[in-house]
Coordinates of C-alpha atoms in Angstrom, one line a residue:
M1 CA -4.2 80.1 16.8
S2 CA -4.2 82.0 13.5
T3 CA -1.1 83.9 12.6
G4 CA -0.5 87.0 10.5
Q5 CA 2.5 88.7 9.0
G6 CA 5.8 87.7 10.4
G7 CA 4.3 84.6 12.0
I8 CA 2.8 86.7 14.8
P9 CA -0.5 85.7 16.3
E10 CA -3.3 87.9 14.8
S11 CA -4.6 88.6 18.3
I12 CA -1.3 90.4 19.2
I13 CA -1.4 92.4 16.0
E14 CA -5.0 93.4 16.6
S15 CA -4.3 94.4 20.2
V16 CA -1.3 96.5 19.1
L17 CA -3.5 98.4 16.5
Q18 CA -6.2 98.9 19.1
Q19 CA -3.8 100.4 21.6
H20 CA -1.9 102.6 19.1
D21 CA -4.2 105.2 17.6
I22 CA -2.9 106.4 14.2
V23 CA -3.2 110.1 15.1
D24 CA -1.3 109.6 18.4
T25 CA 1.4 107.5 16.7
V26 CA 2.0 109.9 13.8
S27 CA 1.7 113.1 16.0
R28 CA 4.9 112.0 17.9
F29 CA 6.8 112.7 14.6
V30 CA 4.6 114.9 12.4
H31 CA 2.8 118.2 13.2
L32 CA -0.8 117.5 12.1
T33 CA -3.7 120.0 11.5
K34 CA -7.3 119.0 11.2
Q35 CA -8.9 119.5 7.7
G36 CA -12.5 118.1 7.7
K37 CA -12.4 114.3 8.5
Y38 CA -8.6 114.2 7.7
M39 CA -5.5 115.3 9.5
K40 CA -2.7 116.8 7.3
G41 CA 1.0 117.6 7.6
L42 CA 4.3 117.7 5.8
C43 CA 5.5 114.3 4.9
P44 CA 8.3 112.9 7.0
F45 CA 9.4 110.6 4.2
H46 CA 10.2 113.1 1.4
S47 CA 10.8 116.8 1.1
E48 CA 7.8 118.9 0.3
K49 CA 6.4 122.4 0.7
T50 CA 2.7 121.7 0.4
P51 CA 1.2 119.3 3.0
S52 CA 0.2 116.1 1.2
F53 CA 0.6 113.7 4.1
T54 CA -2.9 112.6 5.2
V55 CA -4.1 110.7 8.2
T56 CA -7.7 109.3 8.4
P57 CA -8.7 108.6 12.0
E58 CA -11.9 106.8 10.9
K59 CA -9.9 104.2 9.0
Q60 CA -6.8 104.3 11.2
I61 CA -4.4 104.7 8.2
F62 CA -2.1 107.3 6.6
Y63 CA -1.2 108.1 3.0
C64 CA 1.1 110.6 1.3
Y65 CA -0.2 111.8 -2.1
G66 CA 3.3 113.0 -2.8
C67 CA 5.5 109.9 -2.4
G68 CA 2.8 107.2 -2.1
T69 CA 3.8 105.9 1.3
G70 CA 0.9 104.6 3.2
G71 CA -0.3 102.0 5.8
N72 CA -1.5 101.6 9.4
A73 CA 0.2 102.5 12.7
I74 CA 2.5 99.5 12.5
K75 CA 3.6 100.4 9.0
F76 CA 4.3 104.0 10.1
R77 CA 6.6 102.9 12.9
M78 CA 8.3 100.5 10.4
E79 CA 9.0 103.3 8.0
I80 CA 9.9 106.0 10.5
E81 CA 12.2 103.9 12.6
G82 CA 13.6 101.4 10.0
L83 CA 12.1 98.4 11.7
S84 CA 10.9 95.0 10.3
F85 CA 7.3 94.1 10.9
P86 CA 8.0 91.8 13.9
E87 CA 10.3 94.4 15.4
A88 CA 7.7 97.1 15.1
V89 CA 4.9 94.9 16.6
K90 CA 7.2 93.8 19.5
T91 CA 8.2 97.4 20.2
M92 CA 4.6 98.6 20.2
A93 CA 3.4 95.7 22.3
E94 CA 6.1 96.4 24.9
E95 CA 5.1 100.1 25.0
S96 CA 1.4 99.1 25.7
H97 CA 2.3 96.3 28.1
I98 CA 0.7 93.7 25.7
S99 CA 1.8 90.2 26.5
M100 CA 3.6 88.5 23.6
G101 CA 2.8 85.1 25.0
D102 CA 5.0 82.3 23.5
W103 CA 5.9 84.4 20.5
Q104 CA 9.4 85.7 21.1
G105 CA 9.9 88.0 18.1
R106 CA 11.0 85.2 15.7
E107 CA 10.8 86.1 12.0
S108 CA 8.5 84.1 9.8
A109 CA 9.4 80.9 8.1
H110 CA 9.8 83.0 4.9
V111 CA 13.0 84.7 6.0
N112 CA 15.6 84.5 3.3
P113 CA 17.9 81.4 4.0
E114 CA 21.0 83.5 3.2
T115 CA 20.0 86.0 5.9
E116 CA 19.5 83.2 8.4
R117 CA 22.9 81.7 7.6
L118 CA 24.5 85.1 7.9
L119 CA 22.9 85.8 11.3
E120 CA 24.1 82.4 12.5
A121 CA 27.6 83.1 11.2
Y122 CA 27.8 86.4 13.0
E123 CA 26.6 84.9 16.2
L124 CA 29.2 82.1 16.0
T125 CA 31.9 84.5 15.0
A126 CA 31.2 86.8 18.0
K127 CA 31.5 83.7 20.3
L128 CA 34.7 82.7 18.6
Y129 CA 36.4 86.1 19.0
H130 CA 35.2 86.3 22.6
F131 CA 36.7 82.9 23.4
L132 CA 40.0 83.7 21.7
L133 CA 40.3 86.9 23.8
K134 CA 39.6 85.3 27.1
N135 CA 41.1 81.8 26.8
T136 CA 44.1 81.8 24.4
E137 CA 47.6 83.1 24.1
H138 CA 46.5 85.0 21.0
G139 CA 44.3 87.2 23.0
K140 CA 46.6 87.9 25.9
A141 CA 47.9 91.3 24.7
A142 CA 44.4 92.4 23.9
M143 CA 43.2 91.3 27.3
E144 CA 46.0 93.3 29.0
Y145 CA 45.1 96.4 27.0
L146 CA 41.4 96.1 27.9
R147 CA 42.2 95.7 31.6
S148 CA 44.6 98.7 31.5
R149 CA 41.6 100.7 30.2
G150 CA 39.5 99.6 33.2
F151 CA 37.4 96.9 31.4
S152 CA 36.4 94.2 33.9
D153 CA 35.7 90.6 33.0
K154 CA 32.0 91.3 33.7
L155 CA 32.0 94.2 31.2
I156 CA 33.9 92.2 28.6
D157 CA 31.3 89.4 28.9
Q158 CA 28.3 91.9 29.0
F159 CA 29.4 93.5 25.7
Q160 CA 30.9 90.2 24.3
I161 CA 34.1 91.9 23.4
G162 CA 36.5 89.7 21.5
Y163 CA 39.8 89.5 19.6
A164 CA 40.6 88.7 16.0
P165 CA 44.1 87.2 15.9
N166 CA 46.9 88.4 13.6
R167 CA 46.3 85.5 11.1
W168 CA 44.8 85.3 7.6
D169 CA 42.6 82.3 7.9
T170 CA 41.3 81.8 11.5
L171 CA 37.8 82.7 10.6
V172 CA 38.0 81.2 7.1
Q173 CA 38.7 77.8 8.5
F174 CA 36.2 78.2 11.3
L175 CA 33.4 79.0 8.9
E176 CA 34.5 76.4 6.3
K177 CA 34.4 73.6 8.8
R178 CA 30.8 74.5 9.6
N179 CA 29.8 74.4 5.9
F180 CA 29.1 78.2 5.6
P181 CA 29.3 79.2 1.9
L182 CA 32.4 81.4 1.9
E183 CA 31.1 83.6 -1.0
E184 CA 28.1 84.5 1.1
M185 CA 30.3 85.2 4.1
E186 CA 32.4 87.6 2.0
K187 CA 29.2 89.4 0.8
G188 CA 28.1 89.4 4.4
G189 CA 31.2 91.3 5.5
L190 CA 33.0 88.6 7.5
L191 CA 35.7 87.7 5.0
S192 CA 37.6 89.5 2.2
Q193 CA 38.7 88.2 -1.2
R194 CA 42.4 87.6 -1.7
N195 CA 44.3 90.3 -3.5
E196 CA 46.0 87.7 -5.6
G197 CA 44.5 84.4 -6.7
Q198 CA 41.3 82.8 -5.6
G199 CA 39.9 82.3 -2.2
Y200 CA 39.2 84.3 0.9
V201 CA 41.0 85.8 4.0
D202 CA 39.7 87.1 7.4
R203 CA 38.5 90.7 7.1
F204 CA 39.6 91.5 10.7
R205 CA 43.1 90.8 11.9
D206 CA 44.9 91.8 15.1
R207 CA 41.9 93.9 16.3
I208 CA 39.8 94.1 19.5
M209 CA 36.3 93.2 18.3
F210 CA 33.1 95.0 19.4
P211 CA 30.0 93.2 18.1
I212 CA 27.4 95.6 16.8
N213 CA 23.9 94.2 17.6
G214 CA 20.6 94.8 15.8
R215 CA 17.4 95.5 17.7
S216 CA 16.8 91.8 18.3
G217 CA 20.1 91.7 20.2
K218 CA 21.9 89.5 17.7
P219 CA 25.3 90.5 16.2
I220 CA 24.9 92.0 12.7
A221 CA 28.3 93.6 12.3
F222 CA 31.6 94.3 14.0
A223 CA 33.8 97.3 14.9
G224 CA 37.4 96.3 15.2
R225 CA 39.9 98.5 17.0
I226 CA 43.5 97.9 16.0
L227 CA 45.7 96.7 18.9
G228 CA 49.0 98.4 18.0
D229 CA 49.8 101.4 15.7
G230 CA 48.3 101.6 12.3
Q231 CA 45.3 102.8 10.3
P232 CA 42.4 102.8 10.3
K233 CA 42.2 102.9 14.1
Y234 CA 38.6 101.5 13.9
L235 CA 37.5 99.2 11.0
N236 CA 33.7 98.7 10.8
S237 CA 31.9 95.9 8.8
P238 CA 30.8 97.0 5.4
E239 CA 27.1 97.5 4.7
T240 CA 25.3 94.1 4.1
R241 CA 21.9 92.6 3.9
L242 CA 22.0 92.7 7.8
F243 CA 23.8 95.9 8.5
N244 CA 22.9 99.5 7.4
K245 CA 25.0 101.8 9.5
S246 CA 22.6 104.7 9.1
R247 CA 19.9 102.7 10.8
V248 CA 21.9 101.2 13.7
L249 CA 23.0 102.7 17.0
Y250 CA 25.6 100.8 19.1
N251 CA 24.2 99.4 22.3
L252 CA 20.6 100.4 21.5
H253 CA 19.4 96.8 22.1
Q254 CA 20.6 97.0 25.7
A255 CA 19.9 100.7 26.3
K256 CA 16.4 101.0 24.9
N257 CA 14.5 100.1 28.1
A258 CA 16.5 102.7 30.1
I259 CA 16.0 105.3 27.3
R260 CA 12.2 104.7 27.3
K261 CA 12.0 104.8 31.1
Q262 CA 14.1 108.0 31.4
R263 CA 12.8 109.6 28.2
Q264 CA 16.4 110.5 27.6
A265 CA 19.3 109.1 25.6
I266 CA 23.0 110.0 25.9
L267 CA 24.8 110.0 22.5
F268 CA 28.5 109.1 22.8
E269 CA 31.2 109.2 20.2
G270 CA 33.0 105.9 21.0
Y271 CA 32.1 102.4 22.0
G272 CA 34.5 102.6 25.0
D273 CA 32.6 105.6 26.2
V274 CA 29.3 103.7 26.1
I275 CA 30.8 100.7 28.0
S276 CA 32.5 102.8 30.7
A277 CA 29.2 104.7 31.3
W278 CA 27.3 101.4 31.5
D279 CA 29.8 100.2 34.1
Q280 CA 28.8 103.3 36.2
E281 CA 25.1 102.4 35.9
I282 CA 24.5 105.0 33.2
Q283 CA 22.6 102.6 30.9
N284 CA 20.9 105.0 28.4
G285 CA 24.0 105.5 26.3
V286 CA 24.4 104.7 22.6
A287 CA 26.9 105.6 19.9
A288 CA 26.5 106.3 16.2
M289 CA 28.5 104.4 13.6
G290 CA 31.1 107.2 13.3
T291 CA 30.5 110.8 14.6
A292 CA 28.1 111.8 11.8
L293 CA 24.5 111.1 13.0
T294 CA 21.9 110.3 10.3
E295 CA 18.2 111.3 10.2
N296 CA 17.1 107.7 10.6
Q297 CA 19.1 107.3 13.8
A298 CA 17.6 110.5 15.1
L299 CA 14.1 109.3 14.3
M300 CA 14.9 106.0 16.1
L301 CA 15.7 107.9 19.2
K302 CA 12.6 110.2 18.8
G303 CA 10.5 107.0 19.0
M304 CA 11.9 106.3 22.4
C305 CA 12.6 109.5 24.2
D306 CA 12.2 113.3 24.3
E307 CA 15.7 114.5 25.0
V308 CA 19.2 113.6 23.8
I309 CA 22.4 114.6 25.5
I310 CA 25.4 114.7 23.2
C311 CA 28.5 113.6 25.1
Y312 CA 31.4 113.8 22.7
D313 CA 35.2 114.3 23.2
G314 CA 36.4 117.6 24.6
D315 CA 38.7 118.3 21.7
R316 CA 37.9 120.6 18.7
A317 CA 36.9 117.6 16.5
G318 CA 34.5 116.3 19.1
Q319 CA 32.9 119.7 19.6
A320 CA 32.6 120.3 15.9
A321 CA 30.9 117.0 15.4
A322 CA 28.4 117.9 18.2
L323 CA 27.6 121.1 16.4
K324 CA 26.9 119.2 13.2
N325 CA 24.4 116.9 14.9
F326 CA 22.3 119.5 16.6
P327 CA 20.0 120.3 13.6
I328 CA 19.5 116.6 12.8
L329 CA 18.3 115.8 16.3
E330 CA 16.3 119.0 16.6
E331 CA 14.6 118.5 13.2
A332 CA 13.5 115.1 14.5
G333 CA 11.6 116.9 17.3
L334 CA 14.1 116.1 20.1
Q335 CA 15.3 118.5 22.9
V336 CA 19.1 118.6 22.7
K337 CA 21.7 119.3 25.3
V338 CA 25.5 119.1 25.2
A339 CA 27.8 117.7 27.9
L340 CA 30.9 119.9 28.5
I341 CA 33.9 117.6 28.7
P342 CA 37.2 119.3 29.6
E343 CA 39.5 119.7 26.6
G344 CA 41.9 116.8 26.2
L345 CA 39.6 114.2 27.7
D346 CA 36.9 111.9 26.4
P347 CA 34.0 110.6 28.5
D348 CA 35.9 107.3 29.1
D349 CA 39.0 109.2 30.3
F350 CA 36.9 111.4 32.6
I351 CA 35.1 108.4 34.2
R352 CA 38.4 106.6 34.8
K353 CA 40.0 109.8 36.2
Y354 CA 37.2 111.2 38.3
G355 CA 34.7 108.4 38.8
G356 CA 31.1 107.7 37.7
E357 CA 29.4 109.9 40.4
R358 CA 31.2 113.0 39.3
F359 CA 30.6 112.2 35.6
R360 CA 26.9 111.9 36.3
N361 CA 26.6 115.0 38.5
Q362 CA 29.0 117.3 36.6
I363 CA 28.9 116.1 33.0
V364 CA 25.4 114.6 32.5
D365 CA 23.4 116.7 34.9
G366 CA 25.4 119.8 33.9
A367 CA 24.7 119.5 30.2
V368 CA 23.8 122.8 28.6
T369 CA 21.3 123.8 25.9
T370 CA 22.5 124.0 22.3
T371 CA 22.2 127.8 22.4
K372 CA 24.4 128.0 25.5
F373 CA 26.9 125.6 23.8
K374 CA 27.0 127.7 20.7
L375 CA 27.6 130.9 22.7
I376 CA 30.5 129.2 24.6
N377 CA 32.1 128.2 21.4
L378 CA 31.5 131.6 19.8
K379 CA 33.2 133.3 22.8
K380 CA 36.3 131.1 22.1
N381 CA 36.6 132.6 18.6
H382 CA 36.8 136.3 19.9
I383 CA 39.3 138.2 22.0
L384 CA 37.0 139.8 24.4
L385 CA 39.7 142.1 25.9
E386 CA 39.6 144.1 22.6
G387 CA 36.8 146.5 21.8
G388 CA 36.4 145.1 18.3
G389 CA 36.3 141.6 19.6
L390 CA 33.5 142.5 22.1
I391 CA 31.4 144.2 19.5
A392 CA 31.8 141.3 17.0
Y393 CA 31.0 138.7 19.7
S394 CA 28.0 140.7 20.8
K395 CA 26.5 141.0 17.3
E396 CA 27.0 137.3 16.5
A397 CA 25.6 136.3 19.9
V398 CA 22.4 138.3 19.3
K399 CA 22.0 136.5 15.9
L400 CA 22.2 133.1 17.8
I401 CA 19.7 134.2 20.4
A402 CA 17.1 135.9 18.1
P403 CA 15.7 132.7 16.5
L404 CA 14.6 131.3 19.9
S405 CA 10.8 131.1 20.1
S406 CA 10.6 131.5 23.9
P407 CA 10.7 135.1 25.1
T408 CA 11.9 133.9 28.5
E409 CA 14.8 132.0 26.9
R410 CA 15.8 135.1 24.9
E411 CA 15.7 137.3 27.9
V412 CA 17.9 135.0 30.0
Y413 CA 20.6 134.8 27.3
L414 CA 20.4 138.5 26.6
R415 CA 20.9 139.4 30.3
E416 CA 23.9 137.0 30.5
L417 CA 25.3 138.6 27.3
A418 CA 24.7 142.1 28.7
A419 CA 26.8 141.3 31.8
E420 CA 29.6 139.7 29.7
V421 CA 30.0 142.6 27.2
D422 CA 29.0 145.4 29.5
V423 CA 26.2 146.6 27.3
S424 CA 22.7 147.4 28.6
F425 CA 20.0 144.7 28.4
E426 CA 17.6 147.2 26.6
T427 CA 20.1 147.9 23.8
L428 CA 20.7 144.2 23.2
K429 CA 16.9 143.5 23.3
Q430 CA 16.4 146.2 20.7
E431 CA 19.0 144.6 18.4
C432 CA 17.4 141.2 19.0
N433 CA 14.0 142.5 18.0
E434 CA 15.4 144.0 14.9
E435 CA 17.0 140.7 14.0
R436 CA 13.8 138.9 14.6
Q437 CA 11.9 141.3 12.3
S438 CA 14.5 140.8 9.6
M439 CA 14.1 137.0 10.0
K440 CA 10.3 137.3 9.8
N441 CA 10.5 139.2 6.5
N442 CA 12.7 136.6 4.9
E443 CA 10.9 133.5 6.3
Q444 CA 9.5 131.0 3.9
Y445 CA 6.5 129.2 5.3
G446 CA 5.8 125.5 4.9
D447 CA 9.2 124.6 3.4
N448 CA 10.9 121.5 4.7
N449 CA 13.2 121.2 1.8
P450 CA 16.0 120.0 1.7
K451 CA 15.4 118.2 5.0
R452 CA 12.9 115.4 5.1
W453 CA 11.7 116.1 8.6
N454 CA 8.4 117.9 9.2
N455 CA 8.9 121.4 10.5
G456 CA 5.3 122.0 11.5
R457 CA 4.7 125.1 9.3
Q458 CA 1.5 124.6 7.4
Q459 CA -0.5 126.3 4.7
N460 CA -4.0 125.7 3.6
R461 CA -3.2 124.6 0.1
Q462 CA -5.1 122.0 -1.9
V463 CA -3.4 118.7 -2.6
P464 CA -2.7 118.4 -6.3
T465 CA -5.4 116.5 -8.2
P466 CA -4.1 113.1 -9.4
N467 CA -4.0 112.5 -13.2
L468 CA -7.3 111.3 -14.7
L469 CA -7.3 107.5 -14.7
P470 CA -8.6 105.4 -17.6
A471 CA -12.3 104.3 -17.1
Y472 CA -11.5 100.6 -16.2
H473 CA -8.8 101.7 -13.7
A474 CA -11.1 104.1 -11.9
A475 CA -13.8 101.4 -11.9
E476 CA -11.5 98.9 -10.3
R477 CA -10.5 101.3 -7.6
K478 CA -14.2 102.1 -6.9
L479 CA -15.0 98.4 -6.6
L480 CA -12.1 97.9 -4.2
A481 CA -13.1 100.9 -2.1
W482 CA -16.6 99.5 -1.7
M483 CA -15.2 96.1 -0.9
L484 CA -13.0 97.5 1.8
Q485 CA -16.0 99.1 3.4
D486 CA -18.6 96.3 3.1
D487 CA -18.3 92.5 3.0
E488 CA -21.6 92.2 1.1
A489 CA -20.1 94.3 -1.7
A490 CA -17.0 92.1 -1.7
Q491 CA -19.2 89.0 -1.9
Y492 CA -21.1 90.4 -4.9
V493 CA -17.9 91.4 -6.7
N494 CA -16.5 87.9 -6.0
E495 CA -19.5 86.2 -7.6
H496 CA -19.7 88.4 -10.7
L497 CA -16.0 89.4 -11.3
G498 CA -13.8 87.2 -9.1
E499 CA -10.2 88.0 -9.7
A500 CA -10.7 89.3 -13.3
F501 CA -9.3 92.7 -12.4
N502 CA -7.0 94.1 -15.2
L503 CA -4.3 95.4 -12.9
D504 CA -2.3 92.7 -11.1
D505 CA -2.1 94.7 -7.9
H506 CA -5.9 95.1 -7.9
A507 CA -6.5 91.4 -8.5
A508 CA -4.1 90.5 -5.6
I509 CA -5.9 92.9 -3.2
A510 CA -9.3 91.5 -4.2
A511 CA -8.0 87.9 -3.6
Y512 CA -6.7 89.0 -0.1
L513 CA -10.1 90.6 0.6
Y514 CA -12.0 87.5 -0.4
A515 CA -9.8 85.4 1.9
Y516 CA -10.1 88.0 4.7
Y517 CA -13.9 88.0 4.7
A518 CA -14.0 84.2 4.3
Q519 CA -12.5 84.0 7.8
G520 CA -15.6 85.8 9.2
K521 CA -13.8 89.1 9.8
S522 CA -15.6 92.5 9.7
P523 CA -14.5 95.4 7.5
D524 CA -11.5 97.2 9.0
T525 CA -9.0 98.7 6.6
S526 CA -6.1 98.9 9.2
R527 CA -6.6 95.3 10.3
F528 CA -6.9 94.1 6.7
M529 CA -3.6 95.8 5.8
S530 CA -1.8 93.8 8.5
S531 CA -2.8 90.6 6.5
L532 CA -0.9 91.8 3.4
H533 CA 2.6 90.7 2.7
D534 CA 3.6 93.2 0.1
D535 CA 4.7 96.9 0.6
R536 CA 3.3 97.9 -2.8
L537 CA -0.1 96.4 -2.1
E538 CA -0.3 98.3 1.3
K539 CA 0.5 101.6 -0.5
T540 CA -2.2 100.9 -3.1
V541 CA -4.8 100.0 -0.4
S542 CA -3.9 103.2 1.4
S543 CA -4.4 105.2 -1.7
I544 CA -7.7 103.6 -2.5
S545 CA -9.0 104.1 1.0
M546 CA -8.2 107.9 0.8
M547 CA -10.4 108.3 -2.3
D548 CA -13.2 110.8 -1.8
G549 CA -15.8 108.2 -0.9
P550 CA -17.4 106.4 -3.8
G551 CA -20.7 106.9 -1.8
E552 CA -23.3 104.3 -1.1
W553 CA -23.3 101.3 -3.4
N554 CA -26.1 99.3 -5.0
V555 CA -26.2 96.4 -7.4
Q556 CA -26.7 98.6 -10.4
I557 CA -23.6 100.7 -9.6
L558 CA -21.5 97.6 -9.0
D559 CA -22.7 96.1 -12.3
D560 CA -21.7 99.3 -14.1
C561 CA -18.2 99.2 -12.7
I562 CA -17.9 95.4 -13.3
R563 CA -19.0 96.0 -16.9
E564 CA -16.4 98.7 -17.4
V565 CA -13.7 96.3 -16.0
L566 CA -14.7 93.4 -18.2
K567 CA -15.0 95.7 -21.3
Y568 CA -11.4 96.7 -21.2
P569 CA -9.8 93.4 -22.4
R570 CA -12.3 93.3 -25.3
K571 CA -11.6 96.9 -26.2
K572 CA -7.8 96.1 -26.1
E573 CA -8.4 93.1 -28.3
Y574 CA -10.6 95.3 -30.6
D575 CA -7.8 97.9 -31.0
L576 CA -5.2 95.2 -31.8
K577 CA -7.5 93.8 -34.5
K578 CA -8.0 97.2 -35.9
E579 CA -4.2 97.6 -36.3
E580 CA -4.0 94.1 -37.9
M581 CA -6.8 95.1 -40.4
I582 CA -5.0 98.3 -41.4
A583 CA -1.7 96.3 -41.8
A584 CA -3.5 93.7 -44.0
E585 CA -5.1 96.4 -46.2
R586 CA -1.6 98.1 -46.6
A587 CA -0.2 94.7 -47.6
G588 CA -3.0 94.2 -50.2
D589 CA -4.4 91.2 -48.3
F590 CA -8.1 92.3 -48.5
V591 CA -9.5 88.9 -47.8
R592 CA -7.7 88.8 -44.4
A593 CA -8.8 92.4 -43.8
A594 CA -12.4 91.5 -44.4
Q595 CA -12.1 88.5 -41.9
I596 CA -10.7 90.8 -39.2
A597 CA -13.5 93.3 -39.8
I598 CA -16.1 90.5 -39.1
E599 CA -14.2 89.6 -35.9
M600 CA -14.3 93.3 -34.9
I601 CA -18.0 93.5 -35.4
A602 CA -18.5 90.5 -33.1
L603 CA -16.4 92.2 -30.5
E604 CA -18.4 95.4 -30.8
R605 CA -21.6 93.4 -30.1
Q606 CA -20.1 91.9 -27.0

């Protein structure tokens, strides 16, 4: 069985591409409008005002003329969700119920050995800390604390919670005995350098350890909660070759199936909240690495669900954090609701105090819209018993309601507000309409700056024309464009030019194309791109495929382009000799200058 990128059978890759149409895939994240044979929108990978992100349904690829990102449906999911190639294929296969057969999502044999060692070290370290918690005197106090918080043995095992003892070298010795390079382990975030002298010490000491798993389910980092008093309360692993905190959500590896099934995720503030909710069979909960959500994390969720419920602590800090995360989630195209936790409690406290059923019915099912949440918070900032407070609250509330696009939503909130402030609905509606008119006058269409997310507002502007390319460069791109469309053109170019392209990337793409067609495969740009193993080459192929078609080819046209490609090295040599001749004349060496002139004439004849 032939295998493609990431060691995955080509049959699986092809099935995934067949089941995931590029327009359907991209439209989940980007608002596209049809322009001729293309679909266009604002690029989700960089800020822009003019749509330069282009999708070609015919070739099943995308390309951005602004930032150069391009590829097929698999590549888009990799970029938008921060996945590796195997992770993207596996995720897309699961979504389409494509059997993965014997292939279980292993990376290819080309995985960096240091990465493999670090993954193994994290897995062994998680097992060590878990063992120390459950089976040693060292972990007794940590175990008592966890049980006092309602953590059962089953939960502790499920989330592989552990304990790092209050010693300097427990993990150092453990890793050293197993011949792990300690310098790599320090770079990988498991150890720290000694403050004085040489050597290493354990990074985590006297902390309850929560493994942070990647999408594959393997530990890639830790969050350590201090057992006694001290700061910081939580210590996370530093960013490493395995762990990028902006691209990871705690418990996503376990929660993703429930999130996809329910089309809903619950975003918690703490690891304990996620675990307590899981214990009550609420299994679509995740947590960010800290309260600040990132755009990458929001896009990861968007790839799995339509709605996110923010369930943060009931104190002012938790509610303020929730407010900050609204726009990030909404700009990712998600519907957002907020759970109202009583002040002074966090979700874990609420569950332990009132039980899981009440948490589900009152907190999760009772979550309110972001507008409602903002109005509730706004009301807390005003003394409604005073006339001035009522007026100020009313005016600010109208400004919150006015941007809503749904007339029904606006009416519901305005009627609630009218009852609260004892002002007629018609008066508030008039104020709201005036506010909307003011907004319309100030609106800037088609601007997604500074946010990278696509806001769906488009203008029919032309994509800027790329800079004029040198003749040989344009000829090489034309040849590759024909070769991508037609195996006979590729065969002709192979026989008359081979890999003698002047640009290294073009030569590499040609070599891949010759090999691709040699396997008896038919022209298919999207399929061909999955055989490449280089991000830059994929972008170049996308760019070439988006060229305004070079038209029909014939032998004469191919020969003209091949001649232009072969002429460039000779022209380059001719220009160098011209410089040498001028230098020789300036130095008074006229014999040498005459010899060079003869060589130049020979080159001209060629």
